[in-house]
Amino acid sequence: MGKQINVALIGNPNTGKTSVFNQLTGLNQQVGNYPGITVEKKEGICKLPLGVKAHILDLPGTYSLNASSIDENVVIELLLNKNDKDYPDVAVVVSDIENLKRNLLLFTQIKDLEIPTILVINMADRMDRKGISLDIPALEKELKTKIALVSARKKTGIEDLKELIINYKKLSTEPCMNASSMDPDYFNRLRKAFPNQSLYKLWLVITQDVNFGNLNRKNIDKNQDFRTKDEGSLKRMQQKETILRYKFINDTLKKTLTVDANAAKGLRATLDNILTHKVWGYVIFFGILLLIFQAIYDWSSYPMDFIDASFVWLSENLKEVLPAGPFTSLIAEGIIPGLGGIVIFIPQIAFLFFFISILEESGYMSRVVFLMDRTMRRFGLSGKSVVPLVSGTACAIPAVMAARNIEDWKERLITILVVPFTTCSARLPVYLIIIALVIPERSFMGFNLQGLTLMLLYLLGFGMAIFSAWILHKLLKIRSKSYFVVEMPNYKLPMLKNVGYNVVEKTKSFVFGAGKIILAISIILWVLASYGPGEKFENAEEIVTTKFRDTFLPEQELQDKIAAYKLQHSYIGKVGQAIEPAVTPLGYDWKIGIAIVSSFAAREVFVGTLATIYSVGNDEEETIKQRMATETNETLGGPLFTFASGISLLLFYAFAMQCMSTLAIVKKETNTWKWPALQLVSMTLIAYFAALIAFQVLK
Amino acid sequence: MKITVADLKRGQRGIIKEISAEILPLKLLEMGCLPGNEVELVQTAPFRDPLYLNINGSHLAIRKETATQIEIEILP
């Protein structure tokens, strides 16, 4: 095995950098996080000729080395730290033929760091169509580099790139221009004070807000021989630097690039006319949202039903095959349903990311931001928050993951925090049964009252999400870029390979990231429900059998009674009874208390738990409904489920964070327990007080 | 009165004269918004905010408040 070459892929967003990465690594790639931050780290192995291997790191897209987000900081921190294990032996800058001018800005900066650099010009297949011709040898000479003309789409040029990587030692490390001419005096002093350091590296340390080892800005500022400048002057110098670089690039391209203007324009203008139109743009966008919603709400229900049935089948068969005992019970009732609870989300996640990657890849997502920015900005959200908020109506878990596409951290965090307010499909079973119980089946001005209530609950969820976003926007003190510059890339046909990789990668990150937490909590909940303190739990079977000895109950009904008795005296039952004083003012009794506690696993468990407690045996909706209607309120008298307590329960489920899977994914996406904890506490409080007020006013 | 990018009509073009260096983000300059370059207003969202521009071949969207900081000369 030969030496492994460290390669860093660098480039502007929308240059097809990821396509090049996918072509180089194939399935030998993995996605993780940079330590301590939420930036995705993509790396992979590429097999080069002669048995040499290259470690490819796909760095976050950036327009320059002047960082303005944590993603971009990652790029600078790596390129300035020679001790980093990922420090590149060779940098591959990916550019796109149609935006070569802008892409070269970053290239000239990388060259200044004196790292061996290869320039990839991607989308070379478009050159003819766009009337572009390029003098490659001349350009290589001017830029002091080697160029690979690549088309990731047509799969050409990748072998040339591999050839260049393997021969990286032959590459020039000389800068292609002299950036210090922006202020010769300043840079002369800098050179005198730090003779052993690269000048451009020093300049980046001075101007960028990043950490790297022993050479930090304080050390430079402290140096007596060197007088730095105030922030305003430094910013002007950075602007001068940019202008200087563009001047060099313009001069270079004038000599090497020719564009036949007649061939340009075309599809882009036509599509933009429709897709960003003041009316049609919105109509089309909402049409697409509807399609996405349909997919995760409706289409995914088929695979989900199948998964559900398979796990139930597996669990029941295991119970028969394995010897009875606590171990079998742990597997069949704890672990298998826990795993099922993870796998069941895969169809929704896959569908959502299938659509989102197509929207991103095609360049349409930028148009969405353009259309929605003004509306969403007022609430501290991004134009891109619309997709997570709408998909949250199906399930909060893929929706929270979809927030990854929001670049600005504050906007992304707010989106993640408010998404669980939208009415997800798991709330539906709870809503439907309670609405059926307490809302009369009558018409009001031609509308079905029950349907109207359901719609109000959906609106309430959305309203609460937007309102809390606005509050968080005012409260959260997070440094975020206060400006808005969004590139509107060219429309492209999405590449199936990229979409496929993205779907697989997102699904994997859910299963292995949040899945672990979900499995752990399901097992804990199973333990709490299957064990109880004291003799009553231990001898449940005997006690119940003795009690009903004279009534000759059918066997099934007796088993149901035993299950109900066991649950009442299990640990979770104790918790439900312990919180009874807290839930009585909301109009609930301890049975509902237990159902609320256990539905922390997932909201829809509420119905199943009530079914067990009322020992109705099956969770057929009609049966439970009839049984619930006969419940009486022990403190107030009269039926337990009245209009007041029903509305109180509806509001509780509308606002409460009753979903451990969501908490797990928020922990995964924000890399700390702080934000899911905040969600859990504040949403529970809001839910509690909303329910409290509703019951006390209506009773 | 200064004439800025925010005054362009759809499809109209101008030449960037001056940019308010202290206020504008460096990123905008990096995307090619430099004095002397040509700018075209491609599309506007409702209420003319944000604005969709083509600056020297770079297509980008910026908010109205940013656009008013870019002084231009409108091309006939």
Short mmCIF file of N, CA and C in Angstrom, two decimals, chain A residues 168-286:
data_model
loop_
_atom_site.label_atom_id
_atom_site.label_comp_id
_atom_site.label_asym_id
_atom_site.label_seq_id
_atom_site.Cartn_x
_atom_site.Cartn_y
_atom_site.Cartn_z
N TYR A 168 1.20 15.44 -8.10
CA TYR A 168 1.05 16.76 -7.48
C TYR A 168 2.37 17.45 -7.16
N LYS A 169 3.43 16.63 -7.00
CA LYS A 169 4.71 17.23 -6.61
C LYS A 169 5.30 18.10 -7.71
N LYS A 170 4.80 17.90 -8.95
CA LYS A 170 5.33 18.70 -10.07
C LYS A 170 4.64 20.06 -10.16
N LEU A 171 3.60 20.27 -9.34
CA LEU A 171 2.84 21.52 -9.46
C LEU A 171 3.61 22.70 -8.87
N SER A 172 3.37 23.86 -9.44
CA SER A 172 4.02 25.06 -8.93
C SER A 172 3.34 25.53 -7.63
N THR A 173 4.14 26.02 -6.71
CA THR A 173 3.54 26.57 -5.48
C THR A 173 3.70 28.09 -5.45
N GLU A 174 4.05 28.65 -6.57
CA GLU A 174 4.25 30.10 -6.65
C GLU A 174 2.90 30.81 -6.77
N PRO A 175 2.71 31.94 -6.11
CA PRO A 175 1.48 32.71 -6.32
C PRO A 175 1.41 33.18 -7.77
N CYS A 176 0.18 33.38 -8.29
CA CYS A 176 0.08 33.80 -9.68
C CYS A 176 -0.01 35.32 -9.80
N MET A 177 -0.15 36.01 -8.70
CA MET A 177 -0.16 37.47 -8.73
C MET A 177 0.42 38.01 -7.43
N ASN A 178 0.63 39.29 -7.41
CA ASN A 178 1.23 39.87 -6.21
C ASN A 178 0.21 40.70 -5.44
N ALA A 179 -0.43 40.07 -4.45
CA ALA A 179 -1.50 40.76 -3.74
C ALA A 179 -0.95 41.84 -2.81
N SER A 180 0.30 41.73 -2.40
CA SER A 180 0.80 42.71 -1.43
C SER A 180 0.96 44.09 -2.07
N SER A 181 0.79 44.17 -3.39
CA SER A 181 0.87 45.50 -4.01
C SER A 181 -0.31 46.38 -3.63
N MET A 182 -1.30 45.82 -2.91
CA MET A 182 -2.40 46.68 -2.47
C MET A 182 -1.93 47.71 -1.45
N ASP A 183 -0.86 47.41 -0.73
CA ASP A 183 -0.28 48.38 0.21
C ASP A 183 1.16 47.94 0.50
N PRO A 184 2.11 48.26 -0.40
CA PRO A 184 3.47 47.72 -0.28
C PRO A 184 4.11 48.04 1.06
N ASP A 185 3.89 49.25 1.56
CA ASP A 185 4.51 49.66 2.81
C ASP A 185 4.09 48.75 3.98
N TYR A 186 2.78 48.54 4.07
CA TYR A 186 2.20 47.71 5.13
C TYR A 186 2.79 46.30 5.09
N PHE A 187 2.85 45.73 3.88
CA PHE A 187 3.33 44.36 3.77
C PHE A 187 4.83 44.24 3.99
N ASN A 188 5.57 45.30 3.67
CA ASN A 188 7.00 45.29 3.98
C ASN A 188 7.25 45.22 5.48
N ARG A 189 6.48 46.01 6.20
CA ARG A 189 6.64 45.98 7.66
C ARG A 189 6.27 44.61 8.21
N LEU A 190 5.20 44.05 7.65
CA LEU A 190 4.75 42.74 8.08
C LEU A 190 5.84 41.69 7.84
N ARG A 191 6.48 41.80 6.69
CA ARG A 191 7.51 40.82 6.35
C ARG A 191 8.69 40.93 7.31
N LYS A 192 9.05 42.19 7.65
CA LYS A 192 10.18 42.40 8.56
C LYS A 192 9.87 41.83 9.94
N ALA A 193 8.65 42.03 10.40
CA ALA A 193 8.31 41.60 11.75
C ALA A 193 8.20 40.08 11.85
N PHE A 194 7.73 39.43 10.79
CA PHE A 194 7.57 37.97 10.82
C PHE A 194 8.25 37.36 9.60
N PRO A 195 9.55 37.32 9.60
CA PRO A 195 10.26 36.91 8.38
C PRO A 195 10.00 35.47 7.96
N ASN A 196 9.58 34.61 8.89
CA ASN A 196 9.47 33.19 8.54
C ASN A 196 8.08 32.76 8.07
N GLN A 197 7.16 33.71 8.07
CA GLN A 197 5.78 33.31 7.75
C GLN A 197 5.40 33.74 6.34
N SER A 198 4.46 32.98 5.76
CA SER A 198 3.94 33.40 4.46
C SER A 198 3.13 34.69 4.66
N LEU A 199 3.37 35.64 3.74
CA LEU A 199 2.74 36.96 3.90
C LEU A 199 1.22 36.88 3.83
N TYR A 200 0.74 36.11 2.88
CA TYR A 200 -0.71 36.08 2.71
C TYR A 200 -1.40 35.40 3.88
N LYS A 201 -0.69 34.41 4.47
CA LYS A 201 -1.22 33.75 5.64
C LYS A 201 -1.36 34.76 6.78
N LEU A 202 -0.33 35.59 6.96
CA LEU A 202 -0.38 36.62 8.01
C LEU A 202 -1.56 37.56 7.77
N TRP A 203 -1.74 37.92 6.53
CA TRP A 203 -2.82 38.85 6.18
C TRP A 203 -4.18 38.24 6.53
N LEU A 204 -4.33 36.94 6.27
CA LEU A 204 -5.60 36.28 6.61
C LEU A 204 -5.79 36.22 8.13
N VAL A 205 -4.69 35.97 8.85
CA VAL A 205 -4.80 35.93 10.31
C VAL A 205 -5.27 37.28 10.83
N ILE A 206 -4.75 38.35 10.22
CA ILE A 206 -5.12 39.70 10.68
C ILE A 206 -6.57 40.01 10.37
N THR A 207 -7.04 39.61 9.18
CA THR A 207 -8.37 40.06 8.76
C THR A 207 -9.49 39.09 9.08
N GLN A 208 -9.18 37.84 9.36
CA GLN A 208 -10.27 36.87 9.54
C GLN A 208 -10.46 36.52 11.01
N ASP A 209 -11.70 36.21 11.32
CA ASP A 209 -12.06 35.91 12.69
C ASP A 209 -12.00 34.40 12.93
N VAL A 210 -10.82 33.83 12.78
CA VAL A 210 -10.71 32.38 12.95
C VAL A 210 -9.57 32.06 13.92
N ASN A 211 -9.62 30.85 14.48
CA ASN A 211 -8.58 30.41 15.40
C ASN A 211 -7.63 29.48 14.69
N PHE A 212 -6.36 29.70 14.84
CA PHE A 212 -5.46 28.63 14.44
C PHE A 212 -4.15 28.70 15.21
N GLY A 213 -4.07 27.79 16.16
CA GLY A 213 -2.84 27.50 16.88
C GLY A 213 -2.09 28.69 17.44
N ASN A 214 -0.76 28.60 17.33
CA ASN A 214 0.10 29.56 18.01
C ASN A 214 0.10 30.94 17.36
N LEU A 215 -0.23 30.96 16.06
CA LEU A 215 -0.13 32.24 15.37
C LEU A 215 -1.50 32.91 15.41
N ASN A 216 -1.80 33.68 16.44
CA ASN A 216 -3.08 34.34 16.41
C ASN A 216 -2.92 35.86 16.32
N ARG A 217 -4.05 36.50 16.14
CA ARG A 217 -4.00 37.90 15.81
C ARG A 217 -3.36 38.73 16.94
N LYS A 218 -3.60 38.31 18.19
CA LYS A 218 -3.04 39.06 19.33
C LYS A 218 -1.52 39.14 19.22
N ASN A 219 -0.90 37.99 18.86
CA ASN A 219 0.55 37.99 18.74
C ASN A 219 1.02 38.98 17.68
N ILE A 220 0.28 39.07 16.62
CA ILE A 220 0.67 40.00 15.55
C ILE A 220 0.48 41.44 16.00
N ASP A 221 -0.67 41.70 16.61
CA ASP A 221 -0.95 43.07 17.07
C ASP A 221 0.04 43.53 18.13
N LYS A 222 0.53 42.58 18.94
CA LYS A 222 1.43 42.95 20.04
C LYS A 222 2.82 43.32 19.53
N ASN A 223 3.18 42.79 18.38
CA ASN A 223 4.54 43.01 17.87
C ASN A 223 4.82 44.50 17.69
N GLN A 224 5.88 44.97 18.36
CA GLN A 224 6.17 46.42 18.40
C GLN A 224 6.64 46.96 17.04
N ASP A 225 7.39 46.12 16.30
CA ASP A 225 7.94 46.61 15.04
C ASP A 225 6.87 46.81 13.97
N PHE A 226 5.76 46.13 14.18
CA PHE A 226 4.74 46.16 13.15
C PHE A 226 3.51 46.88 13.68
N ARG A 227 3.09 47.94 12.99
CA ARG A 227 1.88 48.63 13.41
C ARG A 227 0.74 48.24 12.45
N THR A 228 -0.28 47.59 12.99
CA THR A 228 -1.40 47.22 12.13
C THR A 228 -2.30 48.43 11.93
N LYS A 229 -3.48 48.26 11.40
CA LYS A 229 -4.35 49.40 11.12
C LYS A 229 -5.70 49.20 11.78
N ASP A 230 -6.50 50.26 11.82
CA ASP A 230 -7.83 50.13 12.41
C ASP A 230 -8.73 49.34 11.45
N GLU A 231 -9.88 48.94 12.00
CA GLU A 231 -10.73 48.03 11.26
C GLU A 231 -11.24 48.60 9.94
N GLY A 232 -11.59 49.89 9.95
CA GLY A 232 -12.08 50.53 8.72
C GLY A 232 -11.04 50.47 7.62
N SER A 233 -9.80 50.79 7.98
CA SER A 233 -8.74 50.78 6.96
C SER A 233 -8.51 49.37 6.45
N LEU A 234 -8.58 48.39 7.38
CA LEU A 234 -8.37 47.01 6.96
C LEU A 234 -9.45 46.59 5.97
N LYS A 235 -10.70 47.03 6.24
CA LYS A 235 -11.78 46.66 5.34
C LYS A 235 -11.56 47.29 3.96
N ARG A 236 -11.11 48.54 3.96
CA ARG A 236 -10.82 49.17 2.67
C ARG A 236 -9.72 48.43 1.93
N MET A 237 -8.72 47.94 2.71
CA MET A 237 -7.65 47.19 2.06
C MET A 237 -8.16 45.89 1.47
N GLN A 238 -9.09 45.25 2.18
CA GLN A 238 -9.67 44.00 1.64
C GLN A 238 -10.41 44.27 0.34
N GLN A 239 -11.09 45.42 0.28
CA GLN A 239 -11.79 45.76 -0.95
C GLN A 239 -10.81 46.02 -2.07
N LYS A 240 -9.72 46.68 -1.71
CA LYS A 240 -8.68 46.96 -2.69
C LYS A 240 -8.10 45.63 -3.21
N GLU A 241 -7.94 44.70 -2.27
CA GLU A 241 -7.43 43.39 -2.65
C GLU A 241 -8.35 42.72 -3.68
N THR A 242 -9.66 42.79 -3.40
CA THR A 242 -10.62 42.17 -4.31
C THR A 242 -10.55 42.80 -5.70
N ILE A 243 -10.49 44.14 -5.72
CA ILE A 243 -10.43 44.84 -7.01
C ILE A 243 -9.17 44.46 -7.77
N LEU A 244 -8.07 44.37 -7.01
CA LEU A 244 -6.79 44.00 -7.61
C LEU A 244 -6.84 42.60 -8.23
N ARG A 245 -7.45 41.68 -7.48
CA ARG A 245 -7.54 40.31 -7.97
C ARG A 245 -8.38 40.25 -9.24
N TYR A 246 -9.50 40.98 -9.22
CA TYR A 246 -10.35 40.99 -10.41
C TYR A 246 -9.63 41.58 -11.61
N LYS A 247 -8.77 42.56 -11.35
CA LYS A 247 -8.03 43.19 -12.43
C LYS A 247 -7.11 42.14 -13.06
N PHE A 248 -6.42 41.38 -12.19
CA PHE A 248 -5.54 40.33 -12.69
C PHE A 248 -6.35 39.30 -13.50
N ILE A 249 -7.51 38.90 -12.94
CA ILE A 249 -8.33 37.88 -13.61
C ILE A 249 -8.84 38.38 -14.96
N ASN A 250 -9.31 39.63 -14.97
CA ASN A 250 -9.80 40.21 -16.23
C ASN A 250 -8.72 40.23 -17.30
N ASP A 251 -7.51 40.67 -16.88
CA ASP A 251 -6.40 40.72 -17.83
C ASP A 251 -6.08 39.32 -18.36
N THR A 252 -6.07 38.35 -17.43
CA THR A 252 -5.74 36.98 -17.82
C THR A 252 -6.78 36.41 -18.79
N LEU A 253 -8.06 36.59 -18.43
CA LEU A 253 -9.10 36.00 -19.26
C LEU A 253 -9.20 36.69 -20.62
N LYS A 254 -8.85 37.99 -20.66
CA LYS A 254 -8.87 38.71 -21.93
C LYS A 254 -7.95 38.00 -22.93
N LYS A 255 -6.84 37.48 -22.40
CA LYS A 255 -5.87 36.84 -23.29
C LYS A 255 -6.25 35.40 -23.65
N THR A 256 -7.10 34.76 -22.83
CA THR A 256 -7.27 33.33 -23.00
C THR A 256 -8.70 32.88 -23.28
N LEU A 257 -9.67 33.74 -22.99
CA LEU A 257 -11.06 33.28 -23.09
C LEU A 257 -11.83 34.13 -24.11
N THR A 258 -12.56 33.48 -24.99
CA THR A 258 -13.42 34.24 -25.89
C THR A 258 -14.84 33.69 -25.80
N VAL A 259 -15.79 34.60 -25.76
CA VAL A 259 -17.19 34.21 -25.68
C VAL A 259 -17.93 34.78 -26.88
N ASP A 260 -18.66 33.93 -27.56
CA ASP A 260 -19.51 34.39 -28.65
C ASP A 260 -20.85 34.77 -28.03
N ALA A 261 -21.08 36.07 -27.88
CA ALA A 261 -22.23 36.56 -27.11
C ALA A 261 -23.55 36.07 -27.68
N ASN A 262 -23.62 35.82 -28.97
CA ASN A 262 -24.89 35.43 -29.59
C ASN A 262 -25.40 34.09 -29.07
N ALA A 263 -24.46 33.24 -28.69
CA ALA A 263 -24.87 31.90 -28.28
C ALA A 263 -25.42 31.87 -26.85
N ALA A 264 -25.11 32.92 -26.07
CA ALA A 264 -25.52 32.93 -24.67
C ALA A 264 -27.04 33.13 -24.51
N LYS A 265 -27.48 33.45 -23.26
CA LYS A 265 -28.90 33.64 -22.93
C LYS A 265 -29.72 32.38 -23.19
N GLY A 266 -31.01 32.54 -23.43
CA GLY A 266 -31.81 31.39 -23.80
C GLY A 266 -32.68 30.86 -22.67
N LEU A 267 -32.47 29.61 -22.31
CA LEU A 267 -33.34 28.90 -21.40
C LEU A 267 -33.51 29.62 -20.07
N ARG A 268 -32.39 30.12 -19.53
CA ARG A 268 -32.42 30.75 -18.24
C ARG A 268 -33.44 31.87 -18.17
N ALA A 269 -33.39 32.77 -19.17
CA ALA A 269 -34.29 33.92 -19.17
C ALA A 269 -35.74 33.48 -19.26
N THR A 270 -36.00 32.50 -20.12
CA THR A 270 -37.38 32.03 -20.28
C THR A 270 -37.91 31.44 -18.97
N LEU A 271 -37.11 30.56 -18.36
CA LEU A 271 -37.55 29.93 -17.12
C LEU A 271 -37.72 30.95 -16.01
N ASP A 272 -36.77 31.89 -15.92
CA ASP A 272 -36.87 32.89 -14.87
C ASP A 272 -38.14 33.74 -15.02
N ASN A 273 -38.49 34.03 -16.28
CA ASN A 273 -39.69 34.82 -16.51
C ASN A 273 -40.92 34.17 -15.90
N ILE A 274 -40.96 32.85 -15.93
CA ILE A 274 -42.12 32.15 -15.38
C ILE A 274 -41.93 31.87 -13.89
N LEU A 275 -40.77 31.31 -13.53
CA LEU A 275 -40.59 30.79 -12.17
C LEU A 275 -40.42 31.90 -11.12
N THR A 276 -40.00 33.08 -11.52
CA THR A 276 -39.90 34.16 -10.53
C THR A 276 -40.98 35.21 -10.77
N HIS A 277 -41.99 34.85 -11.57
CA HIS A 277 -43.09 35.78 -11.87
C HIS A 277 -43.87 36.09 -10.59
N LYS A 278 -44.38 37.33 -10.53
CA LYS A 278 -45.06 37.77 -9.31
C LYS A 278 -46.30 36.95 -8.99
N VAL A 279 -46.94 36.38 -9.99
CA VAL A 279 -48.10 35.54 -9.73
C VAL A 279 -47.76 34.07 -9.99
N TRP A 280 -47.34 33.76 -11.21
CA TRP A 280 -47.09 32.37 -11.58
C TRP A 280 -45.99 31.76 -10.72
N GLY A 281 -44.98 32.56 -10.37
CA GLY A 281 -43.90 32.06 -9.54
C GLY A 281 -44.44 31.45 -8.26
N TYR A 282 -45.40 32.14 -7.63
CA TYR A 282 -45.96 31.64 -6.37
C TYR A 282 -46.88 30.45 -6.60
N VAL A 283 -47.67 30.53 -7.68
CA VAL A 283 -48.58 29.43 -7.99
C VAL A 283 -47.77 28.14 -8.17
N ILE A 284 -46.69 28.24 -8.95
CA ILE A 284 -45.87 27.05 -9.21
C ILE A 284 -45.22 26.55 -7.92
N PHE A 285 -44.73 27.49 -7.11
CA PHE A 285 -44.08 27.09 -5.87
C PHE A 285 -45.05 26.36 -4.95
N PHE A 286 -46.25 26.88 -4.81
CA PHE A 286 -47.20 26.21 -3.92
C PHE A 286 -47.65 24.88 -4.50
#
